[in-house]
XYZ file of C-alpha atoms in Angstrom:
734
model
C -46.002 63.973 21.976
C -47.687 60.541 22.387
C -45.212 58.905 20.093
C -42.146 60.239 21.884
C -43.700 59.127 25.175
C -44.099 55.612 23.805
C -40.547 55.629 22.489
C -39.215 56.403 25.911
C -41.503 54.019 27.694
C -40.985 51.023 25.407
C -37.259 50.229 26.036
C -37.823 49.820 29.811
C -40.903 47.724 29.204
C -39.117 45.607 26.561
C -36.169 44.985 28.868
C -38.469 43.780 31.703
C -40.553 41.626 29.416
C -37.406 40.247 27.719
C -35.992 38.991 31.042
C -39.348 37.429 32.007
C -39.712 35.801 28.587
C -36.113 34.582 28.611
C -36.669 32.779 31.883
C -39.881 31.268 30.487
C -38.272 30.249 27.264
C -35.090 28.776 28.711
C -36.943 26.736 31.249
C -39.220 25.338 28.527
C -36.599 24.367 26.035
C -34.834 21.625 27.977
C -35.634 19.217 25.191
C -34.546 19.448 21.589
C -37.550 19.653 19.248
C -38.015 17.008 16.700
C -38.878 18.007 13.155
C -40.321 14.838 11.806
C -38.944 11.799 10.193
C -39.346 10.150 6.802
C -40.564 6.609 6.592
C -39.836 4.082 3.918
C -43.187 4.457 2.340
C -42.758 8.237 1.835
C -39.388 7.946 0.104
C -40.816 8.114 -3.420
C -43.114 11.046 -2.726
C -40.374 12.908 -0.866
C -37.937 12.304 -3.770
C -40.501 13.824 -6.153
C -40.993 16.843 -3.873
C -37.230 17.399 -3.731
C -36.915 17.249 -7.478
C -39.748 19.798 -7.746
C -37.959 22.000 -5.216
C -34.738 21.759 -7.282
C -36.674 22.837 -10.348
C -38.015 25.837 -8.387
C -34.489 26.703 -7.261
C -33.197 26.446 -10.848
C -35.930 28.693 -12.134
C -35.270 31.259 -9.314
C -31.560 31.352 -9.916
C -32.013 31.772 -13.671
C -34.738 34.425 -13.262
C -37.487 32.311 -15.008
C -40.166 32.405 -12.251
C -42.205 35.103 -13.912
C -45.665 33.319 -14.172
C -45.241 31.630 -10.872
C -44.454 34.896 -9.061
C -47.511 36.575 -10.689
C -49.929 33.927 -9.470
C -48.575 33.529 -5.965
C -48.675 37.074 -4.627
C -44.982 37.581 -5.476
C -43.734 34.555 -3.576
C -42.880 30.957 -4.553
C -42.704 28.354 -1.786
C -40.830 25.108 -1.919
C -42.686 21.854 -1.435
C -43.372 20.841 2.162
C -40.840 17.980 2.053
C -38.084 20.431 1.880
C -37.927 21.480 5.483
C -35.145 23.570 6.896
C -33.754 22.949 10.325
C -34.548 26.268 12.022
C -32.466 25.722 15.070
C -29.803 27.946 13.566
C -32.273 30.853 13.962
C -33.330 29.961 17.494
C -32.374 33.418 18.748
C -34.834 35.088 16.335
C -37.576 32.665 17.424
C -36.975 33.366 21.160
C -37.175 37.122 20.562
C -40.359 36.763 18.511
C -41.850 34.619 21.188
C -40.907 37.242 23.851
C -42.469 39.988 21.765
C -45.690 37.954 21.324
C -45.741 37.385 25.084
C -45.336 41.071 25.662
C -48.201 41.877 23.262
C -50.395 39.358 25.012
C -49.616 40.838 28.529
C -50.118 44.412 27.290
C -53.669 43.578 26.042
C -55.027 43.794 22.612
C -57.294 46.833 23.119
C -54.579 49.148 24.088
C -52.176 47.910 21.448
C -54.645 48.081 18.611
C -55.523 51.653 19.337
C -51.916 52.853 19.294
C -50.132 52.251 15.960
C -47.181 53.968 17.359
C -46.697 51.249 19.965
C -46.935 48.596 17.160
C -44.322 50.490 15.228
C -41.939 50.607 18.140
C -42.432 46.908 18.881
C -41.946 45.857 15.193
C -38.842 48.108 14.883
C -37.242 46.746 18.074
C -37.774 43.172 16.992
C -36.382 43.815 13.578
C -33.165 45.530 14.671
C -32.483 42.921 17.379
C -32.233 40.027 14.882
C -29.186 40.090 12.629
C -30.648 38.223 9.649
C -34.125 39.645 9.894
C -35.196 41.779 6.800
C -38.917 42.368 7.430
C -41.302 42.223 10.332
C -45.050 42.661 10.693
C -47.436 43.273 13.589
C -51.068 43.074 12.593
C -54.216 43.655 14.685
C -57.133 41.537 13.247
C -60.800 41.448 13.947
C -61.257 38.122 15.687
C -64.601 37.345 14.032
C -64.198 38.664 10.456
C -60.357 38.357 10.102
C -60.173 41.887 8.664
C -57.186 44.197 9.359
C -57.749 46.726 12.087
C -54.202 48.146 12.010
C -50.877 46.943 10.677
C -47.169 47.855 10.807
C -44.857 46.421 8.142
C -41.185 47.352 8.491
C -38.323 46.471 6.114
C -34.546 46.649 6.478
C -32.066 46.883 3.686
C -29.802 44.077 2.700
C -26.829 43.515 5.061
C -28.671 45.042 8.139
C -27.425 48.522 7.191
C -29.421 51.642 8.053
C -32.647 52.167 10.004
C -35.724 50.099 9.155
C -38.392 51.866 7.107
C -42.087 51.342 6.641
C -43.506 49.444 3.684
C -46.494 51.625 2.577
C -47.686 49.655 -0.494
C -48.776 46.352 0.973
C -52.008 44.522 1.049
C -52.741 44.902 4.787
C -54.775 48.015 4.714
C -57.408 48.537 7.409
C -60.621 46.730 6.535
C -58.942 44.327 4.103
C -58.497 40.660 4.481
C -54.856 39.320 4.185
C -54.137 37.337 1.050
C -54.207 33.568 1.788
C -51.378 33.139 -0.749
C -48.939 34.935 1.532
C -46.476 32.334 2.672
C -46.214 33.688 6.217
C -49.920 34.165 6.946
C -52.683 31.767 7.859
C -56.040 32.739 9.473
C -56.142 30.606 12.582
C -59.116 32.276 14.262
C -58.825 32.634 17.966
C -56.482 29.733 18.488
C -52.721 29.409 18.213
C -52.914 26.397 15.952
C -51.376 27.151 12.530
C -51.356 23.744 11.077
C -51.050 24.427 7.400
C -48.857 23.162 4.397
C -47.141 26.539 4.527
C -45.482 25.736 7.894
C -43.053 23.122 8.997
C -44.174 20.681 11.614
C -42.735 21.447 15.033
C -43.377 20.208 18.528
C -46.296 21.681 20.363
C -44.450 22.890 23.413
C -44.825 26.111 25.239
C -41.495 27.564 24.050
C -42.804 27.291 20.394
C -45.462 29.898 20.356
C -45.416 30.118 16.603
C -44.495 28.168 13.486
C -41.712 28.340 10.928
C -42.649 28.497 7.324
C -41.301 26.383 4.430
C -38.469 28.307 2.621
C -39.833 30.543 -0.098
C -38.519 32.895 -2.683
C -39.457 36.554 -2.826
C -39.837 37.627 -6.405
C -39.726 41.333 -5.470
C -36.550 41.305 -3.368
C -34.916 38.348 -5.091
C -34.332 36.725 -1.648
C -34.792 33.324 -0.234
C -36.761 33.754 3.034
C -38.077 31.755 5.996
C -40.633 33.352 8.301
C -41.610 32.913 11.916
C -45.297 33.551 12.517
C -47.067 33.852 15.888
C -50.789 34.049 16.424
C -51.155 36.009 19.696
C -54.073 34.674 21.658
C -56.020 37.533 23.332
C -56.364 37.343 27.081
C -59.980 38.478 26.814
C -62.056 37.288 23.831
C -64.813 39.932 24.524
C -62.950 42.609 22.785
C -62.877 40.636 19.520
C -59.283 41.705 18.568
C -56.189 39.539 18.131
C -52.672 40.201 16.953
C -50.552 38.357 14.424
C -46.709 38.718 14.486
C -44.396 37.646 11.625
C -40.683 38.084 11.097
C -38.797 37.257 7.845
C -35.284 35.815 8.036
C -33.013 36.101 4.998
C -31.613 32.624 4.149
C -30.079 33.590 0.756
C -26.625 32.917 2.313
C -27.455 29.201 2.632
C -26.198 26.723 0.069
C -27.809 23.849 -1.793
C -25.335 21.002 -1.525
C -26.670 17.946 -3.371
C -23.651 15.665 -2.590
C -23.862 12.952 -0.006
C -23.711 13.819 3.633
C -20.575 13.057 5.571
C -20.666 9.871 7.651
C -19.189 11.774 10.606
C -22.048 14.098 11.587
C -21.130 16.425 14.441
C -23.220 18.924 16.404
C -21.717 21.772 14.420
C -23.347 20.438 11.243
C -26.701 21.813 12.556
C -25.311 25.263 12.244
C -23.553 24.645 8.915
C -24.273 26.741 5.833
C -25.763 23.867 3.836
C -29.409 22.667 3.765
C -29.629 19.049 4.921
C -32.774 18.250 2.898
C -30.828 18.372 -0.365
C -27.996 16.098 0.710
C -27.736 13.014 -1.465
C -29.819 14.311 -4.296
C -27.078 14.527 -6.890
C -27.250 12.560 -10.136
C -23.753 11.169 -10.228
C -23.304 7.449 -10.903
C -22.257 6.495 -7.447
C -20.633 3.262 -8.527
C -18.201 4.937 -10.900
C -18.200 8.650 -9.942
C -18.273 10.661 -6.782
C -19.924 14.043 -6.138
C -17.835 17.028 -5.242
C -19.669 20.176 -4.136
C -18.556 23.545 -5.758
C -18.982 26.238 -3.282
C -19.842 29.637 -4.943
C -17.166 32.201 -5.124
C -19.608 35.154 -4.932
C -22.498 35.900 -2.613
C -25.039 36.533 -5.316
C -25.181 35.429 -8.954
C -25.630 37.476 -12.063
C -29.392 37.647 -11.561
C -29.104 39.017 -7.969
C -30.170 35.777 -6.369
C -28.147 34.014 -3.626
C -25.419 32.112 -5.408
C -25.660 29.198 -2.975
C -29.209 28.502 -4.157
C -28.404 26.726 -7.403
C -29.226 23.356 -8.913
C -26.313 21.192 -10.078
C -23.644 23.124 -8.119
C -21.363 20.141 -8.142
C -19.186 18.002 -10.328
C -19.115 14.278 -10.831
C -15.506 13.159 -10.678
C -14.441 9.668 -11.714
C -13.676 7.536 -8.794
C -10.196 6.200 -8.102
C -9.608 3.329 -10.520
C -12.022 4.628 -13.185
C -11.677 6.751 -16.282
C -13.891 8.666 -18.645
C -14.365 7.855 -22.252
C -14.269 11.590 -22.992
C -11.308 13.869 -22.627
C -12.362 15.051 -19.253
C -12.745 13.056 -16.032
C -15.019 15.616 -14.451
C -18.634 16.240 -15.450
C -20.451 19.484 -14.713
C -23.406 18.864 -12.397
C -25.704 21.111 -14.533
C -25.125 18.948 -17.540
C -25.563 15.783 -15.502
C -28.911 17.123 -14.108
C -30.092 17.943 -17.629
C -29.022 14.524 -19.017
C -30.858 12.759 -16.071
C -34.026 14.748 -16.785
C -33.847 13.794 -20.510
C -33.390 10.134 -19.527
C -36.473 10.267 -17.317
C -38.437 11.845 -20.182
C -37.096 9.266 -22.709
C -35.489 11.923 -24.751
C -31.907 10.775 -24.688
C -29.737 8.095 -23.025
C -26.590 10.286 -22.885
C -26.755 10.141 -19.063
C -25.846 6.458 -19.181
C -23.341 6.557 -21.982
C -21.572 9.931 -21.501
C -21.588 10.604 -17.859
C -20.513 7.155 -16.588
C -16.907 6.254 -16.026
C -15.340 2.871 -16.920
C -13.177 0.736 -14.706
C -9.480 0.867 -15.243
C -7.486 -2.169 -16.201
C -6.642 -4.433 -13.271
C -3.918 -3.096 -11.042
C -4.401 0.521 -12.066
C -4.828 2.899 -9.081
C -5.641 5.623 -11.615
C -5.672 5.790 -15.380
C -6.719 7.851 -18.351
C -7.774 5.062 -20.629
C -8.131 1.285 -20.958
C -4.390 0.753 -21.218
C -3.051 -2.071 -18.975
C -1.166 -1.305 -15.790
C -0.094 -4.897 -14.896
C 2.620 -6.727 -16.649
C 1.448 -9.903 -18.399
C 2.891 -13.283 -17.611
C 3.868 -15.613 -20.444
C 2.600 -18.760 -18.702
C 3.628 -21.266 -21.439
C 7.157 -19.925 -21.328
C 7.227 -20.006 -17.510
C 5.786 -23.563 -17.409
C 8.505 -24.852 -19.788
C 11.287 -23.425 -17.621
C 9.662 -24.785 -14.438
C 9.208 -28.215 -16.096
C 12.867 -28.372 -16.912
C 13.721 -27.397 -13.364
C 11.490 -30.068 -11.945
C 13.147 -32.519 -14.303
C 16.487 -31.448 -12.853
C 15.256 -32.067 -9.336
C 14.193 -35.646 -10.223
C 17.508 -36.035 -11.997
C 19.467 -35.208 -8.790
C 17.332 -37.677 -6.895
C 17.991 -40.345 -9.417
C 21.735 -39.509 -9.323
C 21.762 -39.952 -5.523
C 20.142 -43.420 -5.951
C 22.588 -44.317 -8.724
C 25.592 -43.263 -6.604
C 24.241 -45.254 -3.559
C 23.954 -48.346 -5.802
C 27.561 -47.976 -6.943
C 28.988 -46.581 -3.732
C 31.598 -49.309 -3.389
C 33.263 -48.471 -6.676
C 36.563 -46.588 -6.352
C 35.409 -43.666 -8.399
C 32.631 -42.870 -5.779
C 34.286 -44.353 -2.719
C 37.386 -42.134 -3.089
C 35.137 -39.077 -3.377
C 33.213 -39.575 -0.066
C 29.721 -40.654 -1.057
C 28.117 -38.870 1.953
C 29.486 -35.414 0.811
C 28.392 -36.136 -2.763
C 24.867 -36.860 -1.431
C 24.868 -33.627 0.498
C 25.958 -31.686 -2.524
C 23.131 -33.211 -4.597
C 20.611 -32.465 -1.841
C 21.618 -28.710 -1.951
C 21.380 -28.746 -5.764
C 17.827 -30.135 -5.619
C 16.762 -27.453 -3.125
C 18.222 -24.725 -5.354
C 16.282 -26.136 -8.314
C 13.132 -25.680 -6.312
C 13.571 -21.916 -6.278
C 12.014 -21.881 -9.761
C 8.795 -23.376 -8.288
C 8.760 -20.724 -5.519
C 9.006 -17.797 -7.926
C 6.723 -19.341 -10.590
C 3.305 -17.897 -9.496
C 2.288 -14.282 -8.843
C 4.396 -13.590 -5.752
C 3.007 -13.159 -2.325
C 4.552 -13.373 1.154
C 4.581 -17.142 1.333
C 6.223 -17.572 -2.087
C 8.836 -14.961 -1.104
C 9.621 -16.849 2.072
C 10.009 -20.065 0.086
C 12.254 -18.161 -2.448
C 14.621 -16.992 0.192
C 14.831 -20.438 1.886
C 15.394 -22.438 -1.250
C 17.974 -20.041 -2.642
C 20.192 -19.478 0.388
C 19.800 -22.826 2.126
C 20.423 -24.776 -1.024
C 23.488 -22.715 -1.808
C 24.889 -23.102 1.736
C 24.406 -26.956 1.709
C 25.963 -27.629 -1.696
C 28.728 -25.059 -1.544
C 29.697 -25.996 2.033
C 29.933 -29.717 1.060
C 32.233 -28.941 -1.917
C 34.301 -26.525 0.139
C 34.813 -29.041 2.915
C 36.205 -31.570 0.376
C 38.528 -28.975 -1.134
C 39.615 -27.756 2.274
C 40.624 -31.325 3.238
C 42.788 -31.483 0.134
C 44.326 -28.159 1.066
C 45.268 -29.287 4.580
C 46.798 -32.513 3.292
C 48.679 -30.852 0.480
C 50.301 -28.330 2.834
C 51.731 -31.042 5.250
C 55.545 -31.163 5.002
C 56.290 -33.792 7.681
C 56.361 -37.496 7.322
C 53.334 -37.743 9.703
C 50.144 -38.330 7.745
C 47.192 -35.945 8.434
C 44.029 -37.853 7.980
C 40.712 -35.965 8.083
C 37.676 -38.249 8.182
C 34.253 -37.535 6.832
C 32.973 -37.394 10.365
C 35.300 -34.669 11.288
C 34.348 -32.669 8.250
C 30.669 -33.057 9.054
C 31.292 -31.803 12.597
C 32.760 -28.629 11.034
C 30.078 -28.383 8.466
C 27.142 -28.520 10.948
C 27.870 -25.109 12.592
C 27.894 -23.398 9.208
C 24.483 -24.887 8.282
C 23.148 -24.084 11.783
C 24.074 -20.412 11.446
C 22.146 -20.276 8.113
C 19.156 -21.955 9.614
C 19.025 -19.583 12.606
C 19.435 -16.594 10.354
C 16.691 -17.636 7.923
C 14.392 -18.654 10.805
C 14.847 -15.306 12.617
C 14.269 -13.502 9.325
C 11.089 -15.353 8.667
C 9.627 -14.866 12.161
C 10.623 -11.210 12.793
C 10.401 -9.536 9.439
C 9.202 -11.974 6.688
C 9.814 -10.811 3.148
C 6.717 -9.659 1.290
C 5.770 -9.014 -2.249
C 6.080 -5.347 -3.282
C 4.787 -3.713 -6.424
C 7.474 -2.511 -8.917
C 7.239 -1.301 -12.500
C 9.155 -2.462 -15.626
C 10.543 -0.297 -18.381
C 7.026 0.239 -19.770
C 5.494 1.248 -16.453
C 3.674 -2.044 -16.074
C 3.430 -3.216 -12.506
C 4.106 -6.695 -11.110
C 5.050 -8.169 -7.782
C 8.614 -8.820 -6.662
C 9.974 -9.975 -3.324
C 11.218 -7.120 -1.136
C 14.873 -6.542 -0.425
C 16.082 -4.994 2.754
C 19.014 -5.137 5.066
C 18.397 -8.860 5.771
C 19.065 -9.604 2.128
C 22.082 -7.305 1.981
C 23.641 -8.755 5.141
C 23.203 -12.306 3.843
C 24.604 -11.353 0.479
C 27.723 -9.847 2.083
C 28.224 -13.017 4.091
C 27.891 -15.272 1.091
C 30.340 -13.094 -0.873
C 32.950 -13.509 1.960
C 32.171 -17.219 1.992
C 32.799 -17.373 -1.813
C 36.046 -15.440 -1.356
C 37.279 -17.963 1.174
C 36.398 -20.817 -1.084
C 38.260 -19.241 -3.956
C 41.278 -18.780 -1.732
C 41.205 -22.432 -0.734
C 40.910 -23.498 -4.403
C 43.803 -21.261 -5.295
C 45.905 -23.024 -2.650
C 45.272 -26.491 -4.118
C 45.661 -25.440 -7.804
C 48.831 -27.665 -8.122
C 47.606 -30.552 -6.031
C 47.144 -33.914 -7.666
C 44.314 -36.225 -6.748
C 42.729 -39.397 -8.084
C 40.246 -38.921 -10.911
C 41.315 -35.190 -10.921
C 38.502 -34.466 -8.421
C 40.108 -31.566 -6.546
C 40.644 -29.623 -9.703
C 37.002 -30.167 -10.922
C 35.611 -29.102 -7.570
C 37.784 -25.970 -7.846
C 36.344 -25.296 -11.236
C 32.837 -25.701 -9.850
C 33.530 -23.280 -6.968
C 35.026 -20.766 -9.421
C 31.953 -21.150 -11.602
C 29.526 -20.547 -8.729
C 31.265 -17.401 -7.715
C 31.462 -16.084 -11.318
C 27.754 -16.856 -12.044
C 26.438 -15.220 -8.869
C 28.577 -12.081 -9.283
C 27.594 -11.842 -12.998
C 23.853 -12.215 -12.275
C 23.995 -9.526 -9.643
C 25.620 -7.194 -12.136
C 22.980 -8.019 -14.755
C 20.156 -7.353 -12.341
C 21.598 -4.064 -11.108
C 23.034 -2.543 -14.279
C 21.740 -4.242 -17.412
C 18.136 -5.178 -16.574
C 17.255 -3.014 -13.503
C 13.602 -2.708 -14.695
C 13.081 -6.007 -16.424
C 9.620 -7.561 -16.578
C 8.476 -10.643 -14.658
C 9.250 -13.094 -17.484
C 12.826 -11.692 -18.027
C 13.443 -11.928 -14.227
C 12.146 -15.484 -14.257
C 14.458 -16.319 -17.209
C 17.456 -14.722 -15.380
C 16.692 -16.825 -12.286
C 16.488 -19.884 -14.435
C 19.819 -19.127 -16.096
C 21.491 -18.451 -12.731
C 20.222 -21.787 -11.351
C 21.309 -23.790 -14.418
C 24.685 -22.139 -14.851
C 25.587 -22.534 -11.187
C 23.853 -25.723 -10.085
C 23.689 -27.798 -13.252
C 27.286 -26.980 -14.220
C 28.354 -28.011 -10.692
C 26.592 -31.318 -11.064
C 28.154 -31.952 -14.475
C 31.639 -31.061 -13.284
C 31.620 -33.109 -10.071
C 29.434 -36.094 -11.213
C 29.744 -36.184 -14.920
C 33.237 -37.810 -15.195
C 32.374 -40.351 -12.481
C 29.219 -41.449 -14.225
C 31.084 -41.678 -17.516
C 33.783 -43.908 -15.990
C 31.121 -46.161 -14.463
C 29.232 -46.434 -17.775
C 32.522 -47.335 -19.494
C 33.194 -50.045 -16.893
C 36.185 -48.205 -15.410
C 34.543 -47.145 -12.131
C 36.454 -49.616 -10.019
C 39.880 -48.960 -11.678
C 42.560 -46.520 -10.495
C 43.183 -43.399 -12.512
C 46.200 -44.457 -14.527
C 47.156 -40.932 -15.446
C 47.063 -39.842 -11.806
C 49.205 -42.801 -10.824
C 51.656 -41.884 -13.577
C 51.897 -38.355 -12.200
C 53.009 -39.799 -8.808
C 49.637 -39.616 -7.012
C 49.950 -42.381 -4.392
C 47.381 -44.193 -2.322
C 48.628 -42.391 0.717
C 47.864 -38.999 -0.824
C 44.465 -40.273 -1.978
C 43.694 -41.432 1.582
C 44.790 -38.090 3.137
C 42.892 -36.065 0.549
C 39.588 -37.804 0.043
C 39.556 -41.029 2.175
C 39.664 -44.211 0.239
C 38.997 -46.644 3.021
C 36.092 -46.970 5.382
C 36.290 -44.913 8.600
C 34.917 -47.682 10.730
C 37.253 -50.498 9.721
C 41.082 -50.613 9.277
C 42.669 -52.231 6.220
C 46.070 -53.698 7.358
C 47.391 -54.135 3.873
C 46.650 -50.466 3.126
C 48.310 -49.405 6.347
C 51.456 -51.407 5.376
C 51.526 -49.739 2.015
C 51.458 -46.369 3.683
C 54.213 -47.254 6.121
C 56.401 -48.728 3.334
C 56.069 -45.458 1.354
C 57.053 -43.373 4.329
C 60.092 -45.538 5.113
C 61.249 -45.385 1.392
C 61.001 -41.625 1.513
C 63.041 -41.430 4.705
C 65.710 -43.838 3.492
C 66.074 -41.939 0.257
C 66.624 -38.705 2.173
C 69.209 -40.301 4.438
C 71.078 -41.801 1.479
C 71.128 -38.486 -0.317
C 72.510 -36.663 2.732
C 75.226 -39.296 3.274
C 76.422 -39.004 -0.351
C 76.445 -35.243 -0.191
C 78.523 -35.037 2.983
C 80.903 -37.745 1.809
C 81.763 -36.179 -1.562
C 81.596 -32.495 -0.906
C 84.835 -30.856 0.426
C 86.617 -34.292 0.364
C 90.313 -33.636 -0.500
C 90.940 -37.261 -1.310
C 88.475 -37.115 -4.250
C 89.405 -34.971 -7.098
C 86.339 -32.977 -8.199
C 85.511 -32.771 -11.872
C 85.056 -29.315 -13.434
C 81.397 -28.629 -14.031
C 80.352 -31.649 -11.908
C 77.185 -31.891 -9.746
C 79.077 -31.210 -6.425
C 81.343 -28.492 -7.721
C 81.450 -25.595 -5.335
C 80.669 -22.422 -7.143
C 82.802 -19.415 -6.577
C 86.239 -21.314 -6.320
C 88.857 -21.586 -8.962
C 89.715 -24.747 -10.902
C 92.969 -25.182 -9.048
C 91.309 -25.251 -5.588
C 90.948 -28.724 -4.192
C 87.353 -28.148 -3.152
C 86.435 -27.137 -6.724
C 86.894 -30.711 -8.001
C 84.162 -33.302 -8.255
C 84.281 -36.991 -7.528
C 84.410 -39.185 -10.592
C 81.580 -41.242 -9.172
C 79.279 -38.251 -8.511
C 77.173 -38.741 -11.626
C 76.734 -42.447 -11.085
C 75.893 -41.963 -7.363
C 73.324 -39.238 -8.277
C 71.811 -41.469 -10.975
C 71.535 -44.421 -8.569
C 69.933 -42.162 -5.932
C 67.295 -40.900 -8.372
C 66.653 -44.389 -9.507
C 66.075 -45.566 -5.916
C 63.749 -42.670 -5.178
C 61.660 -43.354 -8.286
C 61.329 -46.998 -7.481
C-alpha cells in the first residue's frame, strides 16, 4: 500500500522539483566550464599516460584484462590524463543534479527510512536518460561511512525493457563501499570529491557532482563514465547522507588516433570521437598520413565496443612518396607493434618497413623510384646553342662586311638597307635557340614567341618587298618607267611590322604564354610552351603571308635581273614556306610526343634550314663575287640575256635615291627612244607592204596573207620583205 502511494506521489513531486532545478541549473550555466589544459612541462607525462591508456584499450578489446579486472573490483579505469569532454552528456548531468537537489530538499531521514522512495527516484532517473545503464542511490552513515540502505538498478543494453534491481552487489546494509569502485569516493559530510578517479571540473553551483575518468566494466564488457553526487544533508544532526551515481554507456564512442582537423567547429564537441587520443598515431608524419578506419560493426568479436580499439587506422604514403613494399598502406596495428618494438630496442622495422620514400623529382605519385621527368642532354643542347650563337655573330659580321663594300655594284644594286634588315631578322630568329635552351618558364616562352615571329616577319617582309618591286616593274607594259625607291618600300613595310608588334605586345600583356607540363612517348614529363588561339591565329596569318609571297615569286619566275637576285630571293621564299610547313607536319604527325632534346633538335633544324639557307642564297653569291674581285663588275650573263640598266634601276635601284645621275638618265631616255623608233619603223613597213597591189608577194613570204590563193594579188609578198625584216631586227638588237 505504501509503495503504491509513493509511486503515485513521486511523479508530481518529480515534475515540480524538475522545474525548480531546471531554472536553477540554466541560470547557473551561463559560462562554459573549463576542463583543464596541458602545459609544456606535462607533455611527456601525458604522452606516457595516453600510451598506457591505449594499452588498456587494446587489452580490453582483445579480452586480455583478466588479472586487472580481478584486482580492481571488476573495473579498469584509464589514466587521469585521458579525460573525456562530458558536455555531450550534459542532459544526464542536469537530471542527476535535479535528483540530488530533490533528495536534499526531501530530507535524509525520510528518504533513508523508505527504500521504496529511493527505488522510485533511481528508476525515474535511469529511464529519463537515454544512454544510462545503471544508477545507484545510497544512504550512508555520515560518521562511519557504512551503508544504511541502497538501491542499485540496471537497464539492458539499448535502453530496452524496464530497469531491474541488481541484488548481488557490495552495498549491503552495514558494509563499507569498496574504495576500488570507480564511481565512489567517501567524501564525508562535504561535496568535495577531489580524487584521481574524477575529472577536474569547475566548482560552480550547477556542477553538484563529478564525472569519472572513463573505465571498462569487465562484467558487462562496456566502457562507462559515471556522474556521482554527494548529497549534503540539510541537518547534520541526523548523521545520514545520500550518495547518487549514474553510469553512462560510452561504448559507442571511437578512439581516433589520427590528427585533429584544423577546422574545429562547435559540432566537434558532440562528435563520436574522443579528443584525448587525437594525434597519438605512430605514422611517420613526414612521409605518411594517418587515415582513420571507422568500425563497420557496433561491437567486435569479444563483445566490446568496436570503436574502442588501438591502431584503428592506416598509414598511407603521402602524395609524392612510395613504399618499398608492395603496398602503399600500412595497418595501424602493425605500426603500433613495430613502434613498441623500437622503443624496447627489439627491432628497427618501424624505421625501415613503415616509412615511405620520396618519388623521383616531378612525380605527383609513383610506385617506385622510376623517374618521372625527362632528362636533358646538356652537352648536346650546348653544342646546338653554340652553333646558333656563332650564326648570330656571323650575321653581324656580314652586316659590317656589306656596309664596308656597300658601294660595289653587287651590293648597291641589291639595296643595302633591305639586305641589312634581312640579316637583322635572321639574327633574331637565331636567338630563338637561346630562348628555348633552359627549362622553360613563362619568361622564356615569351622570349620564344617574340624571337620566332618577329624575326620571321622582319626577314621575310624585307625579302618580299624586294620581290614585289621586281613584280611591279616586270608587269609594266608602257614606255613610262615605274621606279619604286627604297623609301617607298620601307613605308609599306612599316605597317606590316607595326601589326606584328601590336599583336605580340597585346598577347604578352593580356595572356602571356606559360610553360605547361607534357609527357613524351615514355610518359616522362617536361615543360613546353603553351599553345592557344593566339598561336593558331598568328600561324594562320603567317601561312596567308607565305601564300602571298609564293604568288609574287611565281609572277616573277621569268623576270631577268642583275646577278640573278630575283630568282635567288624567290628560291629563299619557297624554301622558308616549305621548311615551316614540313616542320609543322613533323611536330603534329611524326613526333607528336617527342622528348625535350628531340624538340630542341627540330627547332634547330627549322632555324638552320630556313634562316641559314636564306642567308646563303641571298648573300652567298654576292660575297663570292667580292672575294673574286668581281663585285664592282656587271653581270655579263645577265647583260647578254638583254637585262638593261633601265630594268635594273626599276627592279632594284642601282643609283642613289638622294642624287640624280644625268648620264644614267640619258641612257634610260636613249633606250626608250630606240624602242619607240623600232616600233614605228616596224609598223610603217608592215602597212607599206601588206595589201600593196604594186608589189608582187612571194609565196610563203613573211607578209603572205593566209587563207588566199596563190593567184590572188594580196597573196604575194614583196621581194624586199626578208631584207626589210632582217634590217628591222638588226636595228632593234643594236
